[in-house]
XYZ file of C-alpha atoms in Angstrom:
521
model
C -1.864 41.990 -54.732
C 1.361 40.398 -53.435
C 2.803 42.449 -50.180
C 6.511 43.567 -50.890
C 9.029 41.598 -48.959
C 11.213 43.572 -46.156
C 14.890 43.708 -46.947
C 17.193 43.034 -44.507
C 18.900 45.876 -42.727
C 22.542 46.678 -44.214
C 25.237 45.543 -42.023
C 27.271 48.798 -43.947
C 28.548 51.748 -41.898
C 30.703 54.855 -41.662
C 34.897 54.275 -42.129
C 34.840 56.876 -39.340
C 32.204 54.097 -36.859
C 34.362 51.210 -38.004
C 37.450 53.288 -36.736
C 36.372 53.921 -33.775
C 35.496 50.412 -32.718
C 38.595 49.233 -34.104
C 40.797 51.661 -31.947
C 38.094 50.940 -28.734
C 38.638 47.119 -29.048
C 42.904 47.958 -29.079
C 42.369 49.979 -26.174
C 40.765 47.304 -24.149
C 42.906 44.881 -25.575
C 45.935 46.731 -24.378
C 44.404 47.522 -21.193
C 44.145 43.797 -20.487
C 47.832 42.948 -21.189
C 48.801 46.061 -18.945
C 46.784 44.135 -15.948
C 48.000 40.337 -16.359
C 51.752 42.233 -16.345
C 50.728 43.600 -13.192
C 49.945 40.692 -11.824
C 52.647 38.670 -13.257
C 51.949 35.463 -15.583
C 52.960 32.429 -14.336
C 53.312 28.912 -16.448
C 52.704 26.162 -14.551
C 55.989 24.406 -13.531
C 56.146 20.769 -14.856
C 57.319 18.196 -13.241
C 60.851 17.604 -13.375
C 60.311 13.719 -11.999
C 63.323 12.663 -10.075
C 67.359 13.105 -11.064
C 69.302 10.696 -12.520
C 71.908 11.341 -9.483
C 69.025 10.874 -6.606
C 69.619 7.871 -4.735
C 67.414 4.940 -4.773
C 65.738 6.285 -7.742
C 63.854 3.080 -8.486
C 62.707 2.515 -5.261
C 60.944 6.255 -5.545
C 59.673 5.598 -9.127
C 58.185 1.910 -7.576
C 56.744 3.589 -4.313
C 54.865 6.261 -6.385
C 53.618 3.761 -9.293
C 52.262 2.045 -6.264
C 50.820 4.624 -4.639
C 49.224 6.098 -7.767
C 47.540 1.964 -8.454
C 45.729 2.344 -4.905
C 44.532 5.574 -5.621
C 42.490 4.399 -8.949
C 42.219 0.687 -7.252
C 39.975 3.617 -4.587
C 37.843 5.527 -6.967
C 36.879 2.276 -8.379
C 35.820 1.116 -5.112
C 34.269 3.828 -4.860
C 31.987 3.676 -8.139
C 30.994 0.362 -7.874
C 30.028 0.853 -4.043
C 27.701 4.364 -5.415
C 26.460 1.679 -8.098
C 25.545 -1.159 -5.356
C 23.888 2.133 -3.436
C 21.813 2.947 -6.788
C 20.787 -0.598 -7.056
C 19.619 -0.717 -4.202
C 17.288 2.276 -4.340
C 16.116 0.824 -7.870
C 15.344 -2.280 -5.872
C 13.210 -0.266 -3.109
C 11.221 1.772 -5.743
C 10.193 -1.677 -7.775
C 9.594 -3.578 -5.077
C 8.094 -1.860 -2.082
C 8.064 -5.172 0.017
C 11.847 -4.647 1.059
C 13.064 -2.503 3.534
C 16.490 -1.317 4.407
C 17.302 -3.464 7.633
C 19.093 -1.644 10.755
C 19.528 -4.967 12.374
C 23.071 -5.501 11.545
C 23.997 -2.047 13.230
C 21.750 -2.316 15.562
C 23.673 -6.102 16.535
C 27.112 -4.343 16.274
C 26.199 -1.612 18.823
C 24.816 -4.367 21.190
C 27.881 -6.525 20.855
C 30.512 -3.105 21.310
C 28.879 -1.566 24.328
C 29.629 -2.965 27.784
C 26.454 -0.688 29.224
C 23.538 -0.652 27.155
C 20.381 2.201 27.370
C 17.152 1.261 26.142
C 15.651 4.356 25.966
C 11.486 4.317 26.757
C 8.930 6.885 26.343
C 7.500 7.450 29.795
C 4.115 7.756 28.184
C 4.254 4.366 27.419
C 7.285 2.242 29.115
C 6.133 -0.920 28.586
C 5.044 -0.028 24.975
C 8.761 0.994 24.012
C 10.653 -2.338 25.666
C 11.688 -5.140 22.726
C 12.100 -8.445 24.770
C 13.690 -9.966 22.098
C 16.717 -7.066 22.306
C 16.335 -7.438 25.621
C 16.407 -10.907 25.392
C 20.147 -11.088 23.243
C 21.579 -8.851 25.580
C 21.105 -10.846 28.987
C 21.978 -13.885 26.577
C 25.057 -11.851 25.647
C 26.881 -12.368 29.117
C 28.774 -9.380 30.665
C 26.809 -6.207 29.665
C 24.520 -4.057 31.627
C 20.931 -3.035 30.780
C 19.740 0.508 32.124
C 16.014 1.872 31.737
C 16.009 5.729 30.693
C 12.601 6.819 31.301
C 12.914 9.836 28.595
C 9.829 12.540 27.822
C 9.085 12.470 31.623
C 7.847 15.461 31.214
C 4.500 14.500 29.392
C 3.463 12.798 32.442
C 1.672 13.558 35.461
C 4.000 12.927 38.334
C 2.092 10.455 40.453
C 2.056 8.160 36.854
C 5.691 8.962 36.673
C 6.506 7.751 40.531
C 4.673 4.766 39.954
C 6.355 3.887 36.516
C 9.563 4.278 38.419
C 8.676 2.077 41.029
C 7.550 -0.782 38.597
C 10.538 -0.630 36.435
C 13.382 0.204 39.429
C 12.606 -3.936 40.535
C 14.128 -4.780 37.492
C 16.692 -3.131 36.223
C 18.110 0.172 37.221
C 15.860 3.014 35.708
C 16.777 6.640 35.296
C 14.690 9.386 34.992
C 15.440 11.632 32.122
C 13.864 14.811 30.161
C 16.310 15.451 26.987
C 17.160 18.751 26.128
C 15.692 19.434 22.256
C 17.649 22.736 21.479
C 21.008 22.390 22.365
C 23.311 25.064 21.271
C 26.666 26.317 21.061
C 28.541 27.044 24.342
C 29.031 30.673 22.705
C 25.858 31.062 22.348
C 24.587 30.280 25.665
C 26.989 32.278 27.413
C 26.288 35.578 25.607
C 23.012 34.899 26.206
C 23.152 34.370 30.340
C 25.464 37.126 30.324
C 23.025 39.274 28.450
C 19.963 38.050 30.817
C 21.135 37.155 34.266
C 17.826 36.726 35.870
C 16.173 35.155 32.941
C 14.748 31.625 32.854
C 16.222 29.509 29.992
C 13.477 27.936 27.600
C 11.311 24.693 28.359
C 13.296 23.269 25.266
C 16.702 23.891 26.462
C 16.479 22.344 30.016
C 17.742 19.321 30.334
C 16.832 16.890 33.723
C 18.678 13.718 34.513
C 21.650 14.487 33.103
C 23.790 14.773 36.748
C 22.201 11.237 37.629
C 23.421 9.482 34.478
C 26.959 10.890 34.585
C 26.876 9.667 38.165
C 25.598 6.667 37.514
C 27.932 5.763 34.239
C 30.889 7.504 36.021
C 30.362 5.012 39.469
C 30.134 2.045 36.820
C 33.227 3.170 35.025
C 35.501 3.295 37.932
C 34.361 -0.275 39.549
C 35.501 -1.545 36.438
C 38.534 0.384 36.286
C 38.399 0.578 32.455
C 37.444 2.537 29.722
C 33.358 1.985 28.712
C 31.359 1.803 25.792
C 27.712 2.831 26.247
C 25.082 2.369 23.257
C 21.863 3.647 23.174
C 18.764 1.393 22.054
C 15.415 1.598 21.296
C 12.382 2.266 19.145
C 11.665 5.045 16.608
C 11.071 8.273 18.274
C 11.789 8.180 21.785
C 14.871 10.618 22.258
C 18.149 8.527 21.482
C 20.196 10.801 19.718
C 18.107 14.079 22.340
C 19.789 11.991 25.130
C 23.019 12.141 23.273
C 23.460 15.721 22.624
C 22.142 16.578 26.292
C 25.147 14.616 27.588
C 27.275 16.531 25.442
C 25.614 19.627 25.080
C 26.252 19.902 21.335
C 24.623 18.924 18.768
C 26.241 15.844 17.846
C 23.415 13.750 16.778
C 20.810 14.511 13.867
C 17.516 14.904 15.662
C 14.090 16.164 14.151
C 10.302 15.511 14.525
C 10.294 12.456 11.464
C 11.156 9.153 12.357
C 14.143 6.492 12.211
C 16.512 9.788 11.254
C 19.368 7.273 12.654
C 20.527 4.970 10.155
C 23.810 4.322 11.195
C 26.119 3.816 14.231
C 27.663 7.016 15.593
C 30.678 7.022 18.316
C 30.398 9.945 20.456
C 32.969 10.458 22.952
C 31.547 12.207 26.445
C 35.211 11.868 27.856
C 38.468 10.453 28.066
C 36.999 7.060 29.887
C 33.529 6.660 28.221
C 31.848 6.978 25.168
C 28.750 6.634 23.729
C 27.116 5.130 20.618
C 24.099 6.243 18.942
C 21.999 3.100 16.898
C 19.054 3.120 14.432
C 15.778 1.948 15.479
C 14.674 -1.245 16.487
C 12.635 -2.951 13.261
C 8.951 -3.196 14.506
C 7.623 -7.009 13.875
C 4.489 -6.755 11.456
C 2.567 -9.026 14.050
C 2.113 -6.580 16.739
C -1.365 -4.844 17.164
C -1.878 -2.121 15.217
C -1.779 0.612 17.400
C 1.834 -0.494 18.537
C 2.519 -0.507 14.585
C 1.257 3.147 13.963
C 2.942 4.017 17.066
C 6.555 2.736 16.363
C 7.333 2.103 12.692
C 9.706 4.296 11.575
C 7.904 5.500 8.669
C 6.014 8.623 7.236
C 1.958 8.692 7.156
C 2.121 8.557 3.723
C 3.307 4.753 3.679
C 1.461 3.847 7.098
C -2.116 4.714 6.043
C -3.664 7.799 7.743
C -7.253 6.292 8.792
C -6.043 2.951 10.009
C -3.031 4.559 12.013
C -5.466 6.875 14.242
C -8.102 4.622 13.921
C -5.980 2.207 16.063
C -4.879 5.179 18.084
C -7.858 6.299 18.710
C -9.059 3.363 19.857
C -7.031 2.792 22.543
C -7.449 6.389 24.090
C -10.261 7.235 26.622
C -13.098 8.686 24.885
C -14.485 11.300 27.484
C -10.689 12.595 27.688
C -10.020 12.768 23.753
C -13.442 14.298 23.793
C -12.190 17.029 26.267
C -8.433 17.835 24.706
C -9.838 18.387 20.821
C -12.645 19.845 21.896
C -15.262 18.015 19.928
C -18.431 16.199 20.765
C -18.844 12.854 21.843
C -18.246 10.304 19.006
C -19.963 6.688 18.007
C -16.864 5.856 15.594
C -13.246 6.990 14.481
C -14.618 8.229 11.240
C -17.031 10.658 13.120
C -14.551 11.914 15.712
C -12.075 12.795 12.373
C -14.614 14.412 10.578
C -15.751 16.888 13.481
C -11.926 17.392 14.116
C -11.637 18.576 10.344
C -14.600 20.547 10.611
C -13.440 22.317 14.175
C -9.743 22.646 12.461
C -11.071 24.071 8.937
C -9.822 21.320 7.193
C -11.759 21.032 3.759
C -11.380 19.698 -0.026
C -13.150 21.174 -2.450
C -17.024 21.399 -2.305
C -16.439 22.044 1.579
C -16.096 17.824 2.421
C -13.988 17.374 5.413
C -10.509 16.673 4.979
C -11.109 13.288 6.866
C -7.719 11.984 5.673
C -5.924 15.370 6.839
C -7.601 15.172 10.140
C -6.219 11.503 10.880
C -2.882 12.838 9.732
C -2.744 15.453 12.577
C -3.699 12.844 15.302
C -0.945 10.694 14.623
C 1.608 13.392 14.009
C 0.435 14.774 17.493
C 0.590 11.282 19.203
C 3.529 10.305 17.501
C 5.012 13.824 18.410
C 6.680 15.379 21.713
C 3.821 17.706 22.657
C 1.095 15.540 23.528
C 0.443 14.472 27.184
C -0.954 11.086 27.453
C -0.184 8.239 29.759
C -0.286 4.527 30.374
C -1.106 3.090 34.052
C 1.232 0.618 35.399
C 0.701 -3.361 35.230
C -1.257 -3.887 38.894
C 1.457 -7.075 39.890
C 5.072 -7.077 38.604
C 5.854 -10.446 37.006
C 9.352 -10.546 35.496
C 9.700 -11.747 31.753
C 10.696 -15.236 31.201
C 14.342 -14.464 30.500
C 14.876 -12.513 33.751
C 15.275 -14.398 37.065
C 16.414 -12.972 40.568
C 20.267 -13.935 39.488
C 20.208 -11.688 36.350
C 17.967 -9.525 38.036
C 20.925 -8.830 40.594
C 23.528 -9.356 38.704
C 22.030 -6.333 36.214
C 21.983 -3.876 39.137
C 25.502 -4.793 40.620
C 27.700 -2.336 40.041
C 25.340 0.808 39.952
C 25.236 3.258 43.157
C 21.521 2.601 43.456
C 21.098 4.887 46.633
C 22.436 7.912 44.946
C 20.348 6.603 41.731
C 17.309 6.887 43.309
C 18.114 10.826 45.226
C 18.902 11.651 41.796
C 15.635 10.388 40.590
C 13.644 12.049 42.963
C 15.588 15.388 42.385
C 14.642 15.086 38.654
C 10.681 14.549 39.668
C 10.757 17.496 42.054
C 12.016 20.109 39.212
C 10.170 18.082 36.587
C 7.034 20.269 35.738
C 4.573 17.802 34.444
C 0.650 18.210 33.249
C -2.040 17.632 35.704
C -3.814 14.071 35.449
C -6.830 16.049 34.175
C -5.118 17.199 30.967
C -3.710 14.133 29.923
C -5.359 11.547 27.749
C -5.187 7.860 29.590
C -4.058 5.627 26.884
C -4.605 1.563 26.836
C -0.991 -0.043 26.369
C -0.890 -3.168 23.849
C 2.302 -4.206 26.174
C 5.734 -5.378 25.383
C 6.409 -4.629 21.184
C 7.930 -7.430 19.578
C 10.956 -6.407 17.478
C 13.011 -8.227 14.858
C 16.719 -9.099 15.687
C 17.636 -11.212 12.767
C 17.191 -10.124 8.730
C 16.109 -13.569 7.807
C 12.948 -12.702 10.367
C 11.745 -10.027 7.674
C 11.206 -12.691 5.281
C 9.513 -14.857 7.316
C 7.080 -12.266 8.973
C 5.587 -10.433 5.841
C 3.410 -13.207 4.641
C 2.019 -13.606 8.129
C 1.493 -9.692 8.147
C -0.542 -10.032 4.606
C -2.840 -12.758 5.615
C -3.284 -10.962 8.594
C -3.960 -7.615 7.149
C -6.008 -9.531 4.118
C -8.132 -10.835 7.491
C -8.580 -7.221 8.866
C -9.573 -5.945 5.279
C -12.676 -8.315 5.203
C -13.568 -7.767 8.712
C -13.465 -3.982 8.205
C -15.228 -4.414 4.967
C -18.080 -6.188 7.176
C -18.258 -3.653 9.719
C -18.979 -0.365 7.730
C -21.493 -2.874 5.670
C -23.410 -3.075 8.782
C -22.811 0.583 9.255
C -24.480 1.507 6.704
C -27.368 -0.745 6.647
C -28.279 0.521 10.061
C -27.813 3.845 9.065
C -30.207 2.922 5.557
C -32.692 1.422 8.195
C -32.613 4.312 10.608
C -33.149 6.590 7.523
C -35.956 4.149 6.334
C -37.815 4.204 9.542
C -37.515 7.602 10.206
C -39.210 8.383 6.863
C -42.145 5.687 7.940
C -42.043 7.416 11.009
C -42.941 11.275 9.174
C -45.159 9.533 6.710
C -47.445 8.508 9.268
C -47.215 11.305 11.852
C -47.700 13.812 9.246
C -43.918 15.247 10.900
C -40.365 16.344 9.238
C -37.369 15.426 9.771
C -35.086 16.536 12.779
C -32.402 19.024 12.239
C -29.788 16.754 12.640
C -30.936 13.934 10.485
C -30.939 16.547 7.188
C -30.443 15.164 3.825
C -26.967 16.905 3.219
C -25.845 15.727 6.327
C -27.139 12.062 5.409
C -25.395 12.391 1.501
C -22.125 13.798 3.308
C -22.103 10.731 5.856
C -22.708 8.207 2.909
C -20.037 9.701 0.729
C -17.091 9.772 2.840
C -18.403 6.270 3.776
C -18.272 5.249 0.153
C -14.583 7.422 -0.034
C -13.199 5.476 2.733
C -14.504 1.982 1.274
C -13.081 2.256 -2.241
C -10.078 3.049 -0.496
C -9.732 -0.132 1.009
C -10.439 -1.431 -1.535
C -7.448 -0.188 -3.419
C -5.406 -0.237 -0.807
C -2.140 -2.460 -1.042
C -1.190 -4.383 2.012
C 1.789 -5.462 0.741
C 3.754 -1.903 1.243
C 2.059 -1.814 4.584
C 5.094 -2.973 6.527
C 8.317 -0.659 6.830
């Protein structure tokens, strides 16, 4: 039996319903009109263009027609320079291999300044110095070079006095701790009002700053002229902090990723100098690697996690890593990362360590402002090729060095710095090689593949060996319980063995697929 269709609800109703929408809908209607009275309805005016009886009428018409051409000859300007922009990111995405270049800003700050701060991390001084920068700017003729020895506060003092000394027989050398928080005048002085007695945070202090402004100041007024200072160096080591501490504003984007700068930015301090905040140096793909995962200015994602604190690592004293993370000692980089995941509770699913998570958080840490580690001094000071004593005095003259160094030791006395037990001694690779030309980029990638191809195989060699000593350990030890009749230890368990061979196995089909060529950034 068929089921009955539904009919459709009548639309129909009552005259006295349809009434009384009607007469609702005039109301409102009405109601409406009453407002827009109230408020008065304006047309728009038109244009009434210019009189007949103006004067120099055609001169008017011409000067607008013209001025109306640049305006569209602008916005076209505009599009096709968002189009080259959208190119260029189409470019990046296909083809991984090329890299925005900050050398031409990078030149044009060089060649504007007539004082120029390379800024170092005092964890590493030698570590942050470019000699080919360095290099252009001696080459460049009249232009200064000054040292700011920035995150001095990461250092034990007694590494920081010695730094100083090593670097002050160069070139003048400033000690400096940027302030990371600076705020609002406002803002501070409702605060100190609020809290007289109160200390200010470790963030906001800033130490240094007097001895610059002296130091710039004195330089200023020997040359009896208006300065331009620019600020140099590598990826992470407090440019734009420096900056906004001699201003106390925030002028400058700052933030815990790297290379945030990618343009030149003229910042006035005062009426006779001003300052000029660059992008970071480019990082040449033939330095060691732990120089590479130190200063390329890119995320962890594109430098890969393992081999970035696997070269860290590496460099770092064992006994003193051992001590900070709190692990146990360690045979290999792979074995320190997965007892770091284990002691952080970093897991995937099936409880593995998050290996890959744990190498992640090293080299945010080292890369980071928090982590105290330092780099001893060269024993003898040699001066690089392209210094000699002339340039050597001619760099310093100028500068108030007297009241230089008072300031510095000012700065070290109300520095508060870690003990040398809490920091981690690190192994410098030396002076980082940086590009100052584009047409260097080109040149230096294939040397970087074959290179990196060469460190593939040799990697690919070691954990071979690896694991046929661990397979012959195993092997043995089985021999070993056959004939004594024994078990195994506790710490040579089969889950622990299948755990140790899998992330071994993870790790190696990872290299495997691993691109070099979007190594370099």
């Amino acid at each position: 039996m068929k089921r009955p269709k539904l009919k459709k609800a009548s639309k129909r109703m009552t005259c006295h319903k349809r009434y009384k929408i009607q007469k609702k809908v005039r109301e409102h209607h009405r109601k409406l009109r009453k407002e827009a009275k109230k408020r008065g309805h304006k047309k728009p005016r038109k244009d009434p263009g210019v009189p007949n009886s103006a004067p120099f009428k055609e001169a008017l018409l011409r000067e607008a027609e013209l001025r109306k051409q640049r305006l569209e000859e602008l916005k076209q300007q505009q599009k096709l320079d968002r189009q080259k922009e959208l190119e260029k990111k189409r470019k990046l995405e296909t083809n991984p291999d090329i890299k925005p270049s900050n050398v031409e800003p990078m030149e044009k700050v060089i060649e504007a300044s007539d004082v120029v701060l390379e800024v170092l991390d005092a964890r590493d001084p030698l570590g942050c110095r470019c000699p080919q920068v360095e290099e252009a700017i001696v080459q460049s003729g009249q232009k200064k070079l000054v040292l700011i020895l920035n995150k001095s506060d990461l250092v034990p003092k007694e590494n920081l006095e010695s730094w100083l000394n090593y670097l002050k027989k160069e070139l003048p050398t400033v000690v400096f701790r940027a302030s990371t928080k600076p705020k609002d005048k406002g803002k501070i002085t409702k605060r100190v009002k609020a809290k007289k007695n109160a200390a200010p945070f470790r963030s906001e202090v800033c130490f240094g700053k007097e001895g610059l402004w002296k130091l710039l100041g004195g330089f200023q007024e020997t040359c009896s002229k208006a300065i331009r200072v620019g600020v140099i160096g590598f990826p992470n080591v407090g440019k734009s902090s420096i900056i906004n501490s001699l201003k106390q504003e925030q002028m400058c984007n700052v933030g815990v990723s790297m290379g945030l700068t990618r343009s030149m930015q003229v910042v006035p301090l005062d009426k006779q100098i001003t300052i000029i905040d660059s992008p970071s140096f480019i990082v040449s793909p033939l330095n060691s690697s732990s120089a590479l995962a130190l200063r390329s200015p890119a995320s962890i994602e594109v430098v890969k996690p393992m081999e970035a604190a696997s070269a860290i690592l590496s460099q770092a004293d064992a006994r003193q890593v051992v001590l900070k993370y709190t692990v146990p000692g360690y045979r290999n980089s792979l074995e320190f990362f997965t007892v770091l995941a284990q002691r952080r509770g970093m897991h995937q699913k099936g409880g593995i360590p998050n290996v890959e998570g744990a190498a992640k958080l090293l080299w945010s840490e080292w890369t980071g402002a928090s982590l105290a580690y330092y780099c001893h001094p060269p024993t003898s000071w040699t001066p690089p090729p392209y210094f000699n004593e002339s340039i050597v005095v001619d760099m310093k003259s100028g500068f108030n060095l007297e009241e230089l160094e008072k300031n510095n030791a000012q700065s070290i006395r109300a520095i508060k710095g870690p003990h040398l037990a809490n920091s981690i001694l690190f192994q410098s690779s030396g002076l980082t090689n940086g590009i100052i030309e584009e047409k260097d980029i080109h040149e230096e990638l294939p040397k970087r593949k074959e290179r990196k191809q060469e460190e593939r195989e040799d990697d690919k060699d070691s954990d071979q060996e690896t694991v046929d000593e661990e397979v012959d350990e195993n092997s043995s030890g089985m021999f070993a319980a056959e004939e004594t009749g024994e078990a195994l230890s506790e710490e040579t368990t089969a889950g622990e063995q299948s755990t140790r061979s899998f992330i071994l196995d993870k790790i190696i089909e990872e290299d495997d697929a691993y691109d070099f060529s979007t190594d370099y950034v």
